[in-house]
mmCIF file of C-alpha atoms in Angstrom:
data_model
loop_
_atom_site.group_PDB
_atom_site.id
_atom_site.type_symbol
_atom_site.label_atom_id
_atom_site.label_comp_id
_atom_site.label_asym_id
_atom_site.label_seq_id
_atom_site.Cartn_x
_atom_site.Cartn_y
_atom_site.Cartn_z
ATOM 1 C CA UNK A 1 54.999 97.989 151.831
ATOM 2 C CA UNK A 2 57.631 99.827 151.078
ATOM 3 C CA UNK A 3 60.202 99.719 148.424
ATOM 4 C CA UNK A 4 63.596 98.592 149.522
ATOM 5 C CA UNK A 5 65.603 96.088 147.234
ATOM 6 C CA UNK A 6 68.866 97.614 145.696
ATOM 7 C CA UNK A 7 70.139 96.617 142.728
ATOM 8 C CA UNK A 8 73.501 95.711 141.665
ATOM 9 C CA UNK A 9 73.084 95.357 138.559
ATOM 10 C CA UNK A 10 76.801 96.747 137.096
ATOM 11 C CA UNK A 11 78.417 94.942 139.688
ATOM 12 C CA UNK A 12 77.134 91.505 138.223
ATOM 13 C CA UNK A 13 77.649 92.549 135.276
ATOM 14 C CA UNK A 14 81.443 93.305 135.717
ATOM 15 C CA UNK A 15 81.194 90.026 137.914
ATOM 16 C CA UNK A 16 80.104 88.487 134.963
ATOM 17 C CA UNK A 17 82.614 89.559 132.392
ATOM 18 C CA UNK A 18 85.045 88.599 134.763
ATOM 19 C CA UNK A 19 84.109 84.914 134.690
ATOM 20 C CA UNK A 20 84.409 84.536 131.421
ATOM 21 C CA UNK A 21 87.840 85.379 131.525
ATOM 22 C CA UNK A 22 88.441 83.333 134.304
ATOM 23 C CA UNK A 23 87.318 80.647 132.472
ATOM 24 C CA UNK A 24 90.538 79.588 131.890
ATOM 25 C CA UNK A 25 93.607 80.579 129.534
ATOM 26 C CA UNK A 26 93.745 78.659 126.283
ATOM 27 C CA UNK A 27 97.111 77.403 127.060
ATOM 28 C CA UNK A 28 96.970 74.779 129.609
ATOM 29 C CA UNK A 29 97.172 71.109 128.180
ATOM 30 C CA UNK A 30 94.055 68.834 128.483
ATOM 31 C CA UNK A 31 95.372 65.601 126.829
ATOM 32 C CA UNK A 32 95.881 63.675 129.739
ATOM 33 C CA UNK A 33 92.075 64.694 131.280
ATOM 34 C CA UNK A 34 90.598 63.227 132.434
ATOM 35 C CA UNK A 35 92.903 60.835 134.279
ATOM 36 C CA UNK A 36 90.686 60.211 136.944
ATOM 37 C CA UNK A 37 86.877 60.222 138.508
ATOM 38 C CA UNK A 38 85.923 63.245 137.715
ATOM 39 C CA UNK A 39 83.390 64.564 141.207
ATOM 40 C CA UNK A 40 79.954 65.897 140.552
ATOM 41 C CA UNK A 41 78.460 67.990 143.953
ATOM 42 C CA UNK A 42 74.641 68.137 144.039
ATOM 43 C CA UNK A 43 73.424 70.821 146.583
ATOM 44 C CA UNK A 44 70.243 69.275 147.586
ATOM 45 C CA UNK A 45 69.138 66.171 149.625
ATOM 46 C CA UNK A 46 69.362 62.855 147.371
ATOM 47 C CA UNK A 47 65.679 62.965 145.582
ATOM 48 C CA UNK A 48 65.303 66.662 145.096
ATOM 49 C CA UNK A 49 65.408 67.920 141.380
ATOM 50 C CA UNK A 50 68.880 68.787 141.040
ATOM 51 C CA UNK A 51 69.796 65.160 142.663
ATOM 52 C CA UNK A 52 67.618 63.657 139.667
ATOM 53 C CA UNK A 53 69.652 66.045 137.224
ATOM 54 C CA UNK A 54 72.759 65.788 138.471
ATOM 55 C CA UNK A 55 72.399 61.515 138.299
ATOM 56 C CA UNK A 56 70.779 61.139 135.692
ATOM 57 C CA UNK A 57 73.433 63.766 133.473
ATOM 58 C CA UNK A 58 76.827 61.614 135.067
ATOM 59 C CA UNK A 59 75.090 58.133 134.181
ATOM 60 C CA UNK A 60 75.029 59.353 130.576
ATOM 61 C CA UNK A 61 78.465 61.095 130.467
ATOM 62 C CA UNK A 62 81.124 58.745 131.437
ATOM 63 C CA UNK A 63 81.601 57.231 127.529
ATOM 64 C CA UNK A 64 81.782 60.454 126.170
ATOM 65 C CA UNK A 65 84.152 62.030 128.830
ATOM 66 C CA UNK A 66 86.398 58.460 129.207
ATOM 67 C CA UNK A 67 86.028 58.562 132.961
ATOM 68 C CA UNK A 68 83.807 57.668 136.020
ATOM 69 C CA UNK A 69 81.515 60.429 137.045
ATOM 70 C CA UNK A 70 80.728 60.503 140.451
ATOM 71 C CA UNK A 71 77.924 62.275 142.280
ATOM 72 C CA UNK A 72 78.222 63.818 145.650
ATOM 73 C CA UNK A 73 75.285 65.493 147.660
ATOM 74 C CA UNK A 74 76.389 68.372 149.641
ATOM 75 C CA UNK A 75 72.991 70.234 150.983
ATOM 76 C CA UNK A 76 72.156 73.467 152.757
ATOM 77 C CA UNK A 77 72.335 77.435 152.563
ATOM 78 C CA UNK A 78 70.946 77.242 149.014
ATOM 79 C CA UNK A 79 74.379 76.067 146.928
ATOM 80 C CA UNK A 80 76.336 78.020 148.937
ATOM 81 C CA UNK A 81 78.203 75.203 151.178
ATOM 82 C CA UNK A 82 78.532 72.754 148.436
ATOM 83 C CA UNK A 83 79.996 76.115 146.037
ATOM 84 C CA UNK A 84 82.320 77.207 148.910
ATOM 85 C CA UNK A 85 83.787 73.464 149.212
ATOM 86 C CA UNK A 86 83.657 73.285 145.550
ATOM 87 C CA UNK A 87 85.052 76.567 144.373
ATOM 88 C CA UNK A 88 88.003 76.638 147.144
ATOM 89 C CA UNK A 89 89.600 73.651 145.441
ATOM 90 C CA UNK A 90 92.232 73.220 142.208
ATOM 91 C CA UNK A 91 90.677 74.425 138.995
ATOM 92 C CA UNK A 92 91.889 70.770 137.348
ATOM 93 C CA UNK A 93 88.590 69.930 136.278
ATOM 94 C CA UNK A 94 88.147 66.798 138.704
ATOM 95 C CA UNK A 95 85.229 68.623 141.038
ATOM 96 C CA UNK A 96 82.436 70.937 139.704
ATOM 97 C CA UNK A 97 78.960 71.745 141.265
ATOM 98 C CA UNK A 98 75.737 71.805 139.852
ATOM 99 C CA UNK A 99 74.582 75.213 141.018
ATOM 100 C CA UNK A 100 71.340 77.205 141.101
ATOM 101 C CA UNK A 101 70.172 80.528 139.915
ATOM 102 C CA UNK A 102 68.552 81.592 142.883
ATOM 103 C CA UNK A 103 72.170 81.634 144.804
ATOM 104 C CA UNK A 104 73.288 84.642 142.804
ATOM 105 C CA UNK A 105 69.756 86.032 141.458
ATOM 106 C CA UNK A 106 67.694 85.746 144.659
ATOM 107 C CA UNK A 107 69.810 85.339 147.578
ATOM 108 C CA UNK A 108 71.566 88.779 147.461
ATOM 109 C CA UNK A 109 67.847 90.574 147.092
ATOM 110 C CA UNK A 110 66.572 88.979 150.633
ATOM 111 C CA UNK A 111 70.242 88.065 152.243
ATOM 112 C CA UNK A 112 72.957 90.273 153.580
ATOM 113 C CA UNK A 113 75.691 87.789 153.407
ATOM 114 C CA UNK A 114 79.587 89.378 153.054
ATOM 115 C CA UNK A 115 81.024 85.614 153.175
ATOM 116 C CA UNK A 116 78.617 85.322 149.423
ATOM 117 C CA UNK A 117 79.975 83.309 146.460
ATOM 118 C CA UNK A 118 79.891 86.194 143.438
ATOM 119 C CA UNK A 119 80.324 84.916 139.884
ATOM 120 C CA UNK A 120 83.637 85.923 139.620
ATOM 121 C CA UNK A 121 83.996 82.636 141.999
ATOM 122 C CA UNK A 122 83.594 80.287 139.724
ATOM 123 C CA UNK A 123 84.247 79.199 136.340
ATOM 124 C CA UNK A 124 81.080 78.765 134.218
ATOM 125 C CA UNK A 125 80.429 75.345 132.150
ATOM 126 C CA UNK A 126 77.351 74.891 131.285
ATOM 127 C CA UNK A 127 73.619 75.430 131.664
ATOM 128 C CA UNK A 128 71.389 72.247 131.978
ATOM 129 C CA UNK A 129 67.928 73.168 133.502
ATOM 130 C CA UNK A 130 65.022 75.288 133.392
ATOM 131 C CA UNK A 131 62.273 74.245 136.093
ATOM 132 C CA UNK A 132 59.180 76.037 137.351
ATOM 133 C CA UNK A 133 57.419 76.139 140.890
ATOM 134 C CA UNK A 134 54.314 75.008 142.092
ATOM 135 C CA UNK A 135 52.563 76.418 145.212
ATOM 136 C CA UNK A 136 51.122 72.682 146.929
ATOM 137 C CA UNK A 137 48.908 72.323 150.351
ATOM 138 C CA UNK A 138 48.879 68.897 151.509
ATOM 139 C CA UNK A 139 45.746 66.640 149.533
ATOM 140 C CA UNK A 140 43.735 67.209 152.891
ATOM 141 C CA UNK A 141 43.841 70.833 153.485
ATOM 142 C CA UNK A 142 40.431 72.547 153.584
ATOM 143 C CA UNK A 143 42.576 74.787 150.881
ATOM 144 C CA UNK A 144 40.890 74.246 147.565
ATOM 145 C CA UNK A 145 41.980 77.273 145.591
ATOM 146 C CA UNK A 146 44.520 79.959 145.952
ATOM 147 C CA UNK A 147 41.637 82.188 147.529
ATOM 148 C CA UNK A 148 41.117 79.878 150.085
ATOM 149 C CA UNK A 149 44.357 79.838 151.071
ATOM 150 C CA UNK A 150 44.740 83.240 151.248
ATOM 151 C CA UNK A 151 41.841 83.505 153.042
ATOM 152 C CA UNK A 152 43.380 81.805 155.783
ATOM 153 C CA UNK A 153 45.007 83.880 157.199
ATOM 154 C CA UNK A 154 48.107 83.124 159.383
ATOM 155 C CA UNK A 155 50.307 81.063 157.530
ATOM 156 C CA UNK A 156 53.413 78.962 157.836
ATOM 157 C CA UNK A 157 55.383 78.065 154.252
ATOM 158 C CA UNK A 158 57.785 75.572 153.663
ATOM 159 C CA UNK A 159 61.055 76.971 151.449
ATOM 160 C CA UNK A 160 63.303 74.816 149.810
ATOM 161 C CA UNK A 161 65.726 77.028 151.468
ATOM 162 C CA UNK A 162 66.493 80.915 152.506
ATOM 163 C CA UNK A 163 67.258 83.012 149.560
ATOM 164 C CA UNK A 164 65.615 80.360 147.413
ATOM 165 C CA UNK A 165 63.744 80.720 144.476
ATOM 166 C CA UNK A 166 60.805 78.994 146.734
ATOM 167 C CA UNK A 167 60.803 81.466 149.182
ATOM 168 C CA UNK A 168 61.158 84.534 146.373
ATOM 169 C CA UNK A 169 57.418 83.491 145.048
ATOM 170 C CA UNK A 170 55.782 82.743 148.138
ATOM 171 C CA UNK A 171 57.485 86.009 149.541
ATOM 172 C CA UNK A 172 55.966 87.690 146.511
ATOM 173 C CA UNK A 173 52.761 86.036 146.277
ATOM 174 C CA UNK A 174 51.438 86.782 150.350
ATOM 175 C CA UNK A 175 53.527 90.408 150.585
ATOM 176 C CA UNK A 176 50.973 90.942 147.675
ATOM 177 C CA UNK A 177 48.081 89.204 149.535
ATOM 178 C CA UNK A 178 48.871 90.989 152.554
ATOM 179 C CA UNK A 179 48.451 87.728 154.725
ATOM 180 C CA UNK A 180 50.232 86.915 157.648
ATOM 181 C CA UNK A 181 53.179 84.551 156.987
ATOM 182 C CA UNK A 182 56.111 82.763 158.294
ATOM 183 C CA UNK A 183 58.594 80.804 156.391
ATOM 184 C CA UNK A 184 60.410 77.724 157.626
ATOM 185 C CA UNK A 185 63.035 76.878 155.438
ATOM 186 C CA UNK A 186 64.424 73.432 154.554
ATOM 187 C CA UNK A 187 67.547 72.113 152.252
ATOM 188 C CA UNK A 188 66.133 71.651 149.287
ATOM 189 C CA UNK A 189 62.886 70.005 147.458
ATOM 190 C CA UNK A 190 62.549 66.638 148.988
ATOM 191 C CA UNK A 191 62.686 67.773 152.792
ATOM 192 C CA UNK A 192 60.359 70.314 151.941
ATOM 193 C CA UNK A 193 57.638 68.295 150.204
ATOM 194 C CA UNK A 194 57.678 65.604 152.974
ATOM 195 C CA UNK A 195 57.455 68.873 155.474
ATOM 196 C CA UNK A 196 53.723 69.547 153.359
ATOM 197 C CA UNK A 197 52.902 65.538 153.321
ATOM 198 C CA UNK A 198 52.998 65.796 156.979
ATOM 199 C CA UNK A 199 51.494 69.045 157.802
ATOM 200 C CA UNK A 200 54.473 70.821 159.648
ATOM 201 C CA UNK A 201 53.611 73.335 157.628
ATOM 202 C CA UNK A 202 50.531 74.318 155.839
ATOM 203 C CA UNK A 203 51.624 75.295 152.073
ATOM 204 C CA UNK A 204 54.962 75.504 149.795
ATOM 205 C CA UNK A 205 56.755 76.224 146.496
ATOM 206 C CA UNK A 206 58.506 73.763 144.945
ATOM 207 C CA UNK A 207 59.657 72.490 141.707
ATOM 208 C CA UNK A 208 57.086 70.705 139.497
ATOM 209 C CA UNK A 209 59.469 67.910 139.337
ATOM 210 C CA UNK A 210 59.221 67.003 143.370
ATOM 211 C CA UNK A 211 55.334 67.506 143.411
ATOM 212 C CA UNK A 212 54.121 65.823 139.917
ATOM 213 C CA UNK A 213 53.500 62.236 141.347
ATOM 214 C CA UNK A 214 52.123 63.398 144.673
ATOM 215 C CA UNK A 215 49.963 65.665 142.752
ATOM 216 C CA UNK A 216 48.754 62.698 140.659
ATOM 217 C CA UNK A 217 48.684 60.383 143.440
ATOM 218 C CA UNK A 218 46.254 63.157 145.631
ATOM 219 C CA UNK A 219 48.761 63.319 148.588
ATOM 220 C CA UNK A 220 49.366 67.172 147.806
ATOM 221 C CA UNK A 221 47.028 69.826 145.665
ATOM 222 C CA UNK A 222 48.134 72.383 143.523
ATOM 223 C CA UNK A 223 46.844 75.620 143.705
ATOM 224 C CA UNK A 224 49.074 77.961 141.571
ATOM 225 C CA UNK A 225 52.159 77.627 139.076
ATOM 226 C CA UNK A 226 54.437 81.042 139.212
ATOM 227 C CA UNK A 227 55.153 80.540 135.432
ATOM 228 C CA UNK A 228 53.915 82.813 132.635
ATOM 229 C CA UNK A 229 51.767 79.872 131.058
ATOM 230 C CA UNK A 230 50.187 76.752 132.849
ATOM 231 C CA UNK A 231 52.505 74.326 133.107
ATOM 232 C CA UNK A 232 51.912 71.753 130.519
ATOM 233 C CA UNK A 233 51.694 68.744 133.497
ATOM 234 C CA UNK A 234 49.593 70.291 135.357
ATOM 235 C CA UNK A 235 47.256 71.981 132.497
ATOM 236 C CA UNK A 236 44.253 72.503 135.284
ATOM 237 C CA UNK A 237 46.178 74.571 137.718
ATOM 238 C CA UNK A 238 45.843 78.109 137.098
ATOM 239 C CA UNK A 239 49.024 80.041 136.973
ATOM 240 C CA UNK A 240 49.395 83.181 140.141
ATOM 241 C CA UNK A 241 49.377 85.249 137.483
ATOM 242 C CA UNK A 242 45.585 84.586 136.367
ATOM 243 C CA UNK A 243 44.299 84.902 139.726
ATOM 244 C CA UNK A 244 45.518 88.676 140.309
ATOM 245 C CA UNK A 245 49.097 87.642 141.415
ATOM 246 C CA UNK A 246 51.813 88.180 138.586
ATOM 247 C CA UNK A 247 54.669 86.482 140.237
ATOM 248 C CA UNK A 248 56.751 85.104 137.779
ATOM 249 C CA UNK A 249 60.039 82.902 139.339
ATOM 250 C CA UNK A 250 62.002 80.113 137.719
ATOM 251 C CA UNK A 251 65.030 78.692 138.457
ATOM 252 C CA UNK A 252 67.875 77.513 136.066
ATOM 253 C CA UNK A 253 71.058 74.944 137.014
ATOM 254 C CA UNK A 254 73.882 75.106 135.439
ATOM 255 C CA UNK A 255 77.554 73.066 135.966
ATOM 256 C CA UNK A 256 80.398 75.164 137.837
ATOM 257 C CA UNK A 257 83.721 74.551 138.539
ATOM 258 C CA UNK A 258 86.377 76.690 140.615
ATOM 259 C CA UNK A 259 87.634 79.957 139.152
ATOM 260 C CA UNK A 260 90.913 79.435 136.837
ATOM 261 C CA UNK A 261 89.565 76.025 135.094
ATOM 262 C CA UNK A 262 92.162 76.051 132.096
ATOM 263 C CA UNK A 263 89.969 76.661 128.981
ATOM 264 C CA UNK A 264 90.621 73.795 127.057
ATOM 265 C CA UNK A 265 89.848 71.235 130.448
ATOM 266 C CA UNK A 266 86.176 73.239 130.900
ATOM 267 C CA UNK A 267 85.761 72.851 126.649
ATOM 268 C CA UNK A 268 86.004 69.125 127.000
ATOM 269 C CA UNK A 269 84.283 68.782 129.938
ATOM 270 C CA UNK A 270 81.683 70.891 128.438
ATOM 271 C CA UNK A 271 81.363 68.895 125.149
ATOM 272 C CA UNK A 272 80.877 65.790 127.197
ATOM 273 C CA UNK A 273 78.249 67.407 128.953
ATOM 274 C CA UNK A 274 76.588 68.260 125.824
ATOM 275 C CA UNK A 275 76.756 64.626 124.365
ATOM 276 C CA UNK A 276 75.237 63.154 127.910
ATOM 277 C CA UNK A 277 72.977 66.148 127.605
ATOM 278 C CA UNK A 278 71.568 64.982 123.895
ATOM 279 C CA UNK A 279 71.746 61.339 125.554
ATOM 280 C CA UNK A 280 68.463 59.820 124.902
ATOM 281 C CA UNK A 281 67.715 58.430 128.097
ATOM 282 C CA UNK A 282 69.024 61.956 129.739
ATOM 283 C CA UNK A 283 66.013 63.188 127.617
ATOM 284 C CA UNK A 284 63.425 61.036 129.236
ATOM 285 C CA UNK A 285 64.045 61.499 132.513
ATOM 286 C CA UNK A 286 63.445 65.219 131.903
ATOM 287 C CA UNK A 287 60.503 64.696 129.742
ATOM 288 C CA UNK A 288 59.143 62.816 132.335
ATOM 289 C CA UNK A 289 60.166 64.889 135.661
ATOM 290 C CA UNK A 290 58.286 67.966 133.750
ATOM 291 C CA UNK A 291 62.039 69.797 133.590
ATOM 292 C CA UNK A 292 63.090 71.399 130.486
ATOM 293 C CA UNK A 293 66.692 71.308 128.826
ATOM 294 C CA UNK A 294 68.739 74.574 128.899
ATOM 295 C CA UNK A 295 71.757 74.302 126.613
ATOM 296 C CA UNK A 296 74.285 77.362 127.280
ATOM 297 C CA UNK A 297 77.394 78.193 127.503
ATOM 298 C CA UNK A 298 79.332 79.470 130.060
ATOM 299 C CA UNK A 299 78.855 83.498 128.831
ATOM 300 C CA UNK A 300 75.233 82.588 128.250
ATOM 301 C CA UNK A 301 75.271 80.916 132.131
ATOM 302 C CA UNK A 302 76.787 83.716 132.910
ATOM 303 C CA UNK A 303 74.461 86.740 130.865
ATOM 304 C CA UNK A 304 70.908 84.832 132.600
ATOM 305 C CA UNK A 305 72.116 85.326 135.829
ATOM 306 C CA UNK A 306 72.422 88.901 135.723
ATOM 307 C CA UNK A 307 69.505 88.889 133.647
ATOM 308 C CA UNK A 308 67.491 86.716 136.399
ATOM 309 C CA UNK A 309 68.654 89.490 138.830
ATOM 310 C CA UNK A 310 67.729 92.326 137.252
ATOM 311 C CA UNK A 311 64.293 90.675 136.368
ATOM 312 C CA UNK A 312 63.615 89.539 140.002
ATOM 313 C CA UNK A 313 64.443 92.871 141.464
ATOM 314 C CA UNK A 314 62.201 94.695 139.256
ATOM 315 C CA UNK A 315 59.098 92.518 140.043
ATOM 316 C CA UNK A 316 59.671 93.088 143.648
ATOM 317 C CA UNK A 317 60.449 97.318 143.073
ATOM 318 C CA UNK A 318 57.012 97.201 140.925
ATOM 319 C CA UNK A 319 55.012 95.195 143.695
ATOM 320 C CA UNK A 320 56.186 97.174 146.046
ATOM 321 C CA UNK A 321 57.813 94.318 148.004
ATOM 322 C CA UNK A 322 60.737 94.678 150.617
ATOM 323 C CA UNK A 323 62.349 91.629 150.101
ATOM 324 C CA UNK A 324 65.198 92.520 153.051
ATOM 325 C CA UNK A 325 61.945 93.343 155.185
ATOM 326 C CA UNK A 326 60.024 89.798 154.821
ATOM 327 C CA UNK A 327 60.363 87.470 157.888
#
């Protein structure tokens, strides 16, 4: 295949710089925030990953903000209608999004979209989440092993959406494979594992979190991680990488509001996130949805995403994968 993803790299990184200065000026006066709910927008489906996140971080941060935290889910397009709704309102600090990686370090490698959310969009908060994928088949496939499956021959993948992190590996992982493969994408983790459950389509990638029990309970089998390592929950699943496949994809979430967020509104809102964060019932519910913490700031939020980019483009330049070109 041949070699066709561009990158932008000096772009985000400009983009980047910028939204640390739009972070806010250090002059606006936070003593009266919050005076009201303050609006949490999840981007998936309610039971998806970032639903659990999102829920379980505002149930832990209303006595160290002072306020009500609501959550809101807004699904679809990968982040990008929840961000647009989001982003396009007043930077006062009473609505933020919990947005994904993959909207600014995937989606512009297999998307032309002019009408994109850059960086510069937004202000950055904080980072909360690091979570890996899992390539499942439903617990009665005649699909034992990764070979098996790519054995198969014509294929049709669930995605947890287009320009997803989910549709990045599995784009990856058959491009390499050279099998025959259409994806049919969904908004977000939960619609997509119930798509496997009932066989509307034969595999997908999706976050350890939204496969663990059905793994456990034998409803779905796991036939590769796209992580460097086995993941520690699921210690007998071989990672793509050990069977001849080394696609590596994560995704990260981090907590967004709209550009202009005076700087001393997103520093309080980000130190409340950080106490909820170190909460320890926050902890559990990570520990025990397999997702691990990601403490950043906004420049660090900010510095992965470009990072992400760069990383993801190279994999795909070095496997000789034309992201653009994939169905």
């Amino acid at each position: 295949m041949r070699i066709g993803v561009l990158l932008a790299t000096a772009a985000l990184a400009a983009s980047a710089s910028a939204c640390s200065v739009k972070g806010g000026g250090a002059d606006a006066d936070s003593s009266g925030y919050p005076a009201k709910p303050v609006e949490f927008t999840a981007p998936q489906e309610p039971g998806g990953s970032t639903d659990l996140l999102t829920r379980a971080l505002t149930k832990n941060l209303e006595k160290p903000l002072g306020a009500k935290a609501v959550v809101v889910n807004k699904p679809g397009a990968n982040g990008k209608i929840a961000g647009k709704d989001v982003f396009s309102g007043k930077p006062d600090g009473y609505r933020v999004a919990v947005m994904p990686q993959s909207l600014f370090a995937v989606g512009p490698l297999m998307i032309d979209d002019p009408d994109a959310i850059k960086v510069e969009d937004m202000t950055l908060v904080k980072g909360l989440a690091v979570e890996d994928y899992v390539l499942v088949v439903p617990g009665g496939s005649p699909h034992r092993t990764l070979k098996d499956l790519l054995g198969a021959g014509d294929l049709k993948y669930g995605t947890t959406g287009a320009g997803t992190g989910s549709q990045l590996s599995q784009t990856l992982l058959f491009g390499l494979a050279k099998v025959k493969a259409a994806p049919v994408p969904f908004d977000g983790g939960a619609p997509t594992v119930t798509a496997v459950l009932g066989r509307k389509v034969d595999v997908a990638a999706v976050h350890v979190a939204e496969a663990y029990k059905q793994v456990q309970a034998g409803k779905l089998r796991a036939l590769a991680v796209f992580s460097d390592r086995r993941h520690v929950a699921l210690p007998d699943v071989p990672t793509a990488k050990e069977s001849g496949y080394p696609v590596l994809v994560d995704q990260r979430r981090f907590v967004a509001a709209p550009p202009g967020l005076p700087a001393d509104v997103r520093d309080k809102l980000a130190a409340a996130i950080d106490k909820a964060a170190a909460s320890p019932e926050y902890l559990q519910l990570l520990k025990t949805s397999h997702i691990v913490p990601w403490n950043a700031g906004g420049e660090q939020v900010a510095a992965q995403l470009n990072e992400s980019r760069q990383r993801f483009t190279t994999m795909a330049r070095d496997l000789g994968i034309d992201l653009k070109a994939q169905p």
